Short mmCIF file of C-alpha atoms in Angstrom, two decimals:
data_model
loop_
_atom_site.label_atom_id
_atom_site.label_comp_id
_atom_site.label_asym_id
_atom_site.label_seq_id
_atom_site.Cartn_x
_atom_site.Cartn_y
_atom_site.Cartn_z
CA UNK F 822 99.92 93.29 102.56
CA UNK F 823 103.24 92.96 100.75
CA UNK F 824 106.23 92.78 103.08
CA UNK F 825 109.55 94.52 102.45
CA UNK F 826 111.08 91.09 101.92
CA UNK F 827 108.52 90.28 99.24
CA UNK F 828 109.04 93.64 97.51
CA UNK F 829 112.80 93.26 97.65
CA UNK F 830 112.50 89.77 96.20
CA UNK F 831 110.32 91.12 93.39
CA UNK F 832 112.86 93.85 92.68
CA UNK F 833 115.71 91.35 92.74
CA UNK F 834 113.99 89.17 90.17
CA UNK F 835 113.55 92.19 87.91
CA UNK F 836 117.11 93.42 88.46
CA UNK F 837 118.64 90.03 87.76
CA UNK F 838 116.81 90.13 84.39
CA UNK F 839 116.55 86.37 84.14
CA UNK F 840 112.79 85.92 83.98
CA UNK F 841 113.00 83.59 80.99
CA UNK F 842 115.35 81.29 82.86
CA UNK F 843 113.45 81.19 86.13
CA UNK F 844 110.69 78.92 84.84
CA UNK F 845 111.48 75.38 85.89
CA UNK F 846 114.74 76.35 87.56
CA UNK F 847 116.44 77.03 84.25
CA UNK F 848 118.91 79.52 85.71
CA UNK F 849 120.20 76.85 88.06
CA UNK F 850 120.77 74.46 85.19
CA UNK F 851 122.33 77.11 82.99
CA UNK F 852 124.82 77.97 85.73
CA UNK F 853 125.50 74.31 86.45
CA UNK F 854 126.11 73.66 82.76
CA UNK F 855 128.56 76.59 82.65
CA UNK F 856 130.36 75.13 85.67
CA UNK F 857 130.63 71.78 83.90
CA UNK F 858 131.95 73.54 80.80
CA UNK F 859 134.63 75.24 82.87
CA UNK F 860 135.48 72.10 84.84
CA UNK F 861 134.31 73.57 88.15
CA UNK F 862 132.46 70.48 89.36
CA UNK F 863 133.70 67.22 90.78
CA UNK F 864 133.33 63.83 89.11
CA UNK F 865 132.41 61.92 92.27
CA UNK F 866 128.74 62.87 92.44
CA UNK F 867 126.32 60.10 93.30
CA UNK F 868 124.92 58.45 90.14
CA UNK F 869 121.46 58.26 91.73
CA UNK F 870 119.66 61.50 92.51
CA UNK F 871 116.49 59.85 93.82
CA UNK F 872 114.81 56.52 94.45
CA UNK F 873 111.18 55.40 94.62
CA UNK F 874 110.37 51.97 95.99
CA UNK F 875 113.97 51.02 95.49
CA UNK F 876 113.96 52.09 91.83
CA UNK F 877 116.66 54.69 91.19
CA UNK F 878 116.68 57.75 88.99
CA UNK F 879 120.22 58.42 87.86
CA UNK F 880 121.79 61.81 87.44
CA UNK F 881 122.09 61.10 83.71
CA UNK F 882 118.38 60.24 83.39
CA UNK F 883 117.48 63.43 85.20
CA UNK F 884 119.76 65.53 83.01
CA UNK F 885 118.43 63.88 79.83
CA UNK F 886 114.84 64.73 80.78
CA UNK F 887 115.73 68.33 81.60
CA UNK F 888 117.62 68.55 78.33
CA UNK F 889 114.53 67.48 76.37
CA UNK F 890 112.23 69.93 78.15
CA UNK F 891 114.49 72.93 78.73
CA UNK F 892 117.52 72.26 76.57
CA UNK F 893 117.05 75.24 74.26
CA UNK F 894 116.77 77.83 77.03
CA UNK F 895 119.74 76.44 78.95
CA UNK F 896 121.87 76.17 75.80
CA UNK F 897 121.10 79.76 74.79
CA UNK F 898 121.91 80.87 78.33
CA UNK F 899 125.31 79.19 78.10
CA UNK F 900 125.95 80.77 74.71
CA UNK F 901 124.99 84.18 76.08
CA UNK F 902 127.56 83.87 78.87
CA UNK F 903 130.25 82.96 76.33
CA UNK F 904 129.56 85.78 73.84
CA UNK F 905 129.11 88.39 76.59
CA UNK F 906 132.49 87.41 78.02
CA UNK F 907 134.07 87.65 74.57
CA UNK F 908 132.56 91.08 73.92
CA UNK F 909 133.60 92.35 77.34
CA UNK F 910 137.20 91.36 76.59
CA UNK F 911 137.02 93.05 73.19
CA UNK F 912 135.74 96.28 74.76
CA UNK F 913 138.08 96.11 77.77
CA UNK F 914 135.15 95.87 80.19
CA UNK F 915 135.83 94.35 83.60
CA UNK F 916 133.36 94.03 86.45
CA UNK F 917 135.14 93.83 89.78
CA UNK F 918 134.08 91.80 92.82
CA UNK F 919 133.61 95.08 94.67
CA UNK F 920 131.13 96.30 92.04
CA UNK F 921 129.19 93.06 92.35
CA UNK F 922 129.14 93.36 96.14
CA UNK F 923 127.86 96.94 95.90
CA UNK F 924 125.08 95.85 93.55
CA UNK F 925 124.12 92.99 95.84
CA UNK F 926 124.04 95.36 98.81
CA UNK F 927 121.47 97.47 96.94
CA UNK F 928 119.29 94.43 96.24
CA UNK F 929 119.40 93.41 99.92
CA UNK F 930 117.58 96.54 101.06
CA UNK F 931 114.50 95.51 103.04
CA UNK F 932 115.97 92.29 104.43
CA UNK F 933 116.82 91.94 108.09
CA UNK F 934 120.23 90.53 107.27
CA UNK F 935 122.42 89.20 104.51
CA UNK F 936 121.59 85.68 105.69
CA UNK F 937 117.86 86.32 105.23
CA UNK F 938 118.46 87.60 101.70
CA UNK F 939 120.43 84.54 100.61
CA UNK F 940 117.98 82.21 102.34
CA UNK F 941 115.19 83.82 100.31
CA UNK F 942 117.15 83.48 97.08
CA UNK F 943 117.68 79.79 97.85
CA UNK F 944 114.10 79.02 98.86
CA UNK F 945 112.32 81.09 96.21
CA UNK F 946 114.68 80.87 93.22
CA UNK F 947 116.88 77.88 94.05
CA UNK F 948 120.04 79.98 93.82
CA UNK F 949 123.06 79.55 96.04
CA UNK F 950 125.17 82.49 97.19
CA UNK F 951 127.76 81.72 94.52
CA UNK F 952 125.11 81.54 91.79
CA UNK F 953 123.56 84.85 92.82
CA UNK F 954 127.04 86.42 92.71
CA UNK F 955 127.80 84.91 89.30
CA UNK F 956 124.52 86.01 87.72
CA UNK F 957 124.87 89.51 89.17
CA UNK F 958 128.36 89.79 87.67
CA UNK F 959 127.00 88.61 84.32
CA UNK F 960 124.16 91.13 84.39
CA UNK F 961 126.49 94.03 85.24
CA UNK F 962 128.80 93.01 82.40
CA UNK F 963 125.88 92.82 79.98
CA UNK F 964 124.67 96.27 81.07
CA UNK F 965 128.14 97.72 80.58
CA UNK F 966 128.22 96.32 77.05
CA UNK F 967 124.72 97.63 76.29
CA UNK F 968 125.60 101.15 77.46
CA UNK F 969 129.08 101.32 75.95
CA UNK F 970 129.41 104.58 74.04
CA UNK F 971 126.30 106.21 75.55
CA UNK F 972 127.05 109.57 77.16
CA UNK F 973 124.89 111.04 79.91
CA UNK F 974 125.24 114.75 80.62
CA UNK F 975 125.71 115.99 84.18
CA UNK F 976 122.72 118.29 83.67
CA UNK F 977 120.53 115.25 82.96
CA UNK F 978 121.63 113.70 86.25
CA UNK F 979 120.88 116.97 88.08
CA UNK F 980 117.39 117.03 86.60
CA UNK F 981 116.75 113.44 87.59
CA UNK F 982 117.87 114.14 91.15
CA UNK F 983 115.52 117.11 91.38
CA UNK F 984 112.58 115.10 90.11
CA UNK F 985 113.30 112.07 92.30
CA UNK F 986 114.64 113.69 95.48
CA UNK F 987 112.55 111.49 97.77
CA UNK F 988 114.09 108.34 96.35
CA UNK F 989 117.54 109.41 97.51
CA UNK F 990 116.50 110.86 100.88
CA UNK F 991 117.57 108.39 103.57
CA UNK F 992 114.91 107.24 106.05
CA UNK F 993 115.17 105.91 109.55
CA UNK F 994 114.73 102.15 109.79
CA UNK F 995 112.88 100.42 112.60
CA UNK F 996 113.98 96.91 113.47
CA UNK F 997 110.77 95.23 114.57
CA UNK F 998 109.35 91.97 115.83
CA UNK F 999 105.66 91.17 115.60
CA UNK F 1000 103.06 88.74 116.87
CA UNK F 1001 99.97 88.85 114.66
CA UNK F 1002 96.62 87.52 115.88
CA UNK F 1003 93.09 87.49 114.48
CA UNK F 1004 91.17 89.41 117.16
CA UNK F 1005 91.69 92.20 119.67
CA UNK F 1006 90.90 89.83 122.56
CA UNK F 1007 93.61 87.41 121.40
CA UNK F 1008 96.00 90.35 121.30
CA UNK F 1009 95.09 91.25 124.90
CA UNK F 1010 95.81 87.66 125.94
CA UNK F 1011 99.21 87.85 124.27
CA UNK F 1012 99.97 91.12 126.07
CA UNK F 1013 99.01 89.53 129.40
CA UNK F 1014 101.35 86.61 128.78
CA UNK F 1015 104.19 88.96 127.85
CA UNK F 1016 103.60 91.01 131.01
CA UNK F 1017 103.87 87.80 132.98
CA UNK F 1018 107.36 87.32 131.59
CA UNK F 1019 106.91 84.95 128.65
CA UNK F 1020 109.51 85.20 125.88
CA UNK F 1021 108.39 87.26 122.87
CA UNK F 1022 110.08 85.06 120.27
CA UNK F 1023 108.75 81.83 121.78
CA UNK F 1024 105.25 83.27 121.94
CA UNK F 1025 105.47 84.44 118.33
CA UNK F 1026 106.39 80.93 117.20
CA UNK F 1027 103.45 79.56 119.18
CA UNK F 1028 100.55 81.88 118.32
CA UNK F 1029 101.41 84.31 115.51
CA UNK F 1030 99.36 83.85 112.34
CA UNK F 1031 102.02 85.56 110.19
CA UNK F 1032 103.73 82.50 108.72
CA UNK F 1033 106.92 84.19 107.53
CA UNK F 1034 107.84 86.13 110.68
CA UNK F 1035 106.65 83.33 112.98
CA UNK F 1036 109.47 81.11 111.72
CA UNK F 1037 111.96 83.77 112.88
CA UNK F 1038 110.43 84.31 116.30
CA UNK F 1039 108.42 87.28 115.03
CA UNK F 1040 111.35 89.13 113.49
CA UNK F 1041 110.39 91.48 110.63
CA UNK F 1042 113.88 92.81 110.08
CA UNK F 1043 114.26 96.50 109.24
CA UNK F 1044 111.30 98.56 108.08
CA UNK F 1045 111.48 102.19 106.94
CA UNK F 1046 109.49 104.41 109.28
CA UNK F 1047 107.17 105.61 106.49
CA UNK F 1048 107.01 102.38 104.48
CA UNK F 1049 103.69 102.60 102.58
CA UNK F 1050 103.29 98.83 102.62
CA UNK F 1051 102.84 98.77 106.41
CA UNK F 1052 99.89 100.31 108.32
CA UNK F 1053 100.63 103.92 109.19
CA UNK F 1054 99.37 103.55 112.76
CA UNK F 1055 101.63 100.58 113.41
CA UNK F 1056 104.73 102.43 112.21
CA UNK F 1057 103.87 105.60 114.13
CA UNK F 1058 103.46 103.57 117.30
CA UNK F 1059 106.74 101.75 116.69
CA UNK F 1060 108.58 105.04 116.08
CA UNK F 1061 107.40 106.35 119.45
CA UNK F 1062 108.84 103.40 121.39
CA UNK F 1063 112.22 102.95 122.99
CA UNK F 1064 114.31 99.91 122.12
CA UNK F 1065 112.89 96.86 123.89
CA UNK F 1066 109.39 98.36 124.39
CA UNK F 1067 106.30 96.37 123.44
CA UNK F 1068 102.98 97.81 122.27
CA UNK F 1069 99.62 96.43 121.18
CA UNK F 1070 97.20 95.21 120.16
CA UNK F 1071 97.40 97.49 117.10
CA UNK F 1072 94.98 97.06 114.22
CA UNK F 1073 96.81 95.96 111.07
CA UNK F 1074 94.21 95.76 108.31
CA UNK F 1075 91.91 92.85 109.27
CA UNK F 1076 94.22 91.54 112.02
CA UNK F 1077 95.90 92.81 115.16
CA UNK F 1078 99.58 93.07 115.96
CA UNK F 1079 101.71 93.18 119.08
CA UNK F 1080 105.05 94.74 118.20
CA UNK F 1081 108.41 95.06 119.89
CA UNK F 1082 110.93 97.67 118.82
CA UNK F 1083 114.33 96.03 118.72
CA UNK F 1084 116.30 99.08 117.62
CA UNK F 1085 116.20 102.23 115.50
CA UNK F 1086 118.78 102.72 112.77
CA UNK F 1087 119.55 106.29 111.77
CA UNK F 1088 120.10 106.79 108.05
CA UNK F 1089 123.56 106.81 106.58
CA UNK F 1090 124.20 109.83 104.39
CA UNK F 1091 124.48 108.41 100.87
CA UNK F 1092 127.63 108.86 98.86
CA UNK F 1093 126.82 111.42 96.17
CA UNK F 1094 129.32 109.99 93.71
CA UNK F 1095 127.76 106.56 94.03
CA UNK F 1096 124.25 108.01 93.59
CA UNK F 1097 125.26 109.91 90.46
CA UNK F 1098 126.95 106.80 89.05
CA UNK F 1099 123.78 104.79 89.68
CA UNK F 1100 121.60 107.42 87.98
CA UNK F 1101 124.04 107.65 85.07
CA UNK F 1102 123.73 103.90 84.56
CA UNK F 1103 119.93 103.97 84.78
CA UNK F 1104 119.64 106.80 82.25
CA UNK F 1105 122.08 105.06 79.93
CA UNK F 1106 120.08 101.84 80.10
CA UNK F 1107 116.97 103.78 79.10
CA UNK F 1108 118.75 104.75 75.88
CA UNK F 1109 120.27 101.32 75.30
CA UNK F 1110 118.54 98.49 73.43
CA UNK F 1111 116.82 95.81 75.57
CA UNK F 1112 119.32 93.47 77.14
CA UNK F 1113 117.79 90.42 75.48
CA UNK F 1114 118.31 92.14 72.13
CA UNK F 1115 121.94 92.80 73.05
CA UNK F 1116 122.40 89.10 73.82
CA UNK F 1117 120.76 88.15 70.51
CA UNK F 1118 122.94 90.59 68.57
CA UNK F 1119 126.07 89.24 70.23
CA UNK F 1120 125.13 85.67 69.34
CA UNK F 1121 124.87 86.81 65.72
CA UNK F 1122 128.12 88.80 65.85
CA UNK F 1123 130.10 85.85 67.20
CA UNK F 1124 128.64 83.36 64.71
CA UNK F 1125 126.78 81.21 67.21
CA UNK F 1126 125.70 77.90 65.73
CA UNK F 1127 123.66 75.15 67.37
CA UNK F 1128 124.86 71.86 65.91
CA UNK F 1129 122.16 69.50 67.08
CA UNK F 1130 119.22 68.19 65.12
CA UNK F 1131 116.48 67.85 67.75
CA UNK F 1132 114.31 70.85 66.96
CA UNK F 1133 116.37 73.40 68.88
CA UNK F 1134 116.78 76.69 67.04
CA UNK F 1135 118.75 79.77 68.10
#
């Protein structure tokens, strides 16, 4: 069963549009190289990044090896950032911090908290908060360039809203914690221990077989009440509880779950202007050339040249 966190992570990877840089941590190195280019790093880093049996590996050795294996991808990534910035200035396009924050807020849907989102970005993609922000700003700028001059009619937005009404209908969110066990009898034992006063989070860390939530004391974060990626019976039971109530064992596919409802979050009525702006951008991107093609065209327009003779070609 795919969790909301896993789906949100998948969507974030797609939205960031950096699949070609993710292999081998190339996005990290592209961003680091851009920081070096702009003088945003310090010069007092340790010369040794690792040792084995007393034998050091220097930062320069590490960088040289990465350069040989991934130099082309990182170099093209750096060039893309430069030409996109130049084109944005030429077109008068500016992406504000507020726009980046709004975009990040959309990608965080399905996470229990902002901290969980950034922890996932760090553990799964190796990206710090600052790097996620920087790449999101870059992507929004690239999209604005790709869609410059494309006009979307209000009637087209109305039609899209009619055809995709469910997407923009807010749902209640259940903040849940869970202890997952293999058998019904194990679930009964967990319920007995909880009735005797044992702490839910401590018990989750001890016995739950769900590795991800166990690390957080059973916390699942927020789950929409009709999320199709969770068992219907589990969500219906959770929706019938009051905050703080515990229920179980509930069959969850091949396992059994004991759940606690932490709280219920009523939906916030979405801002219609923001929704229409989002749809306008999506429809415009459908008409625009692929973003990788836009980057390639910009490299050609701004006379990009790679002046090294080690097999790297633009």
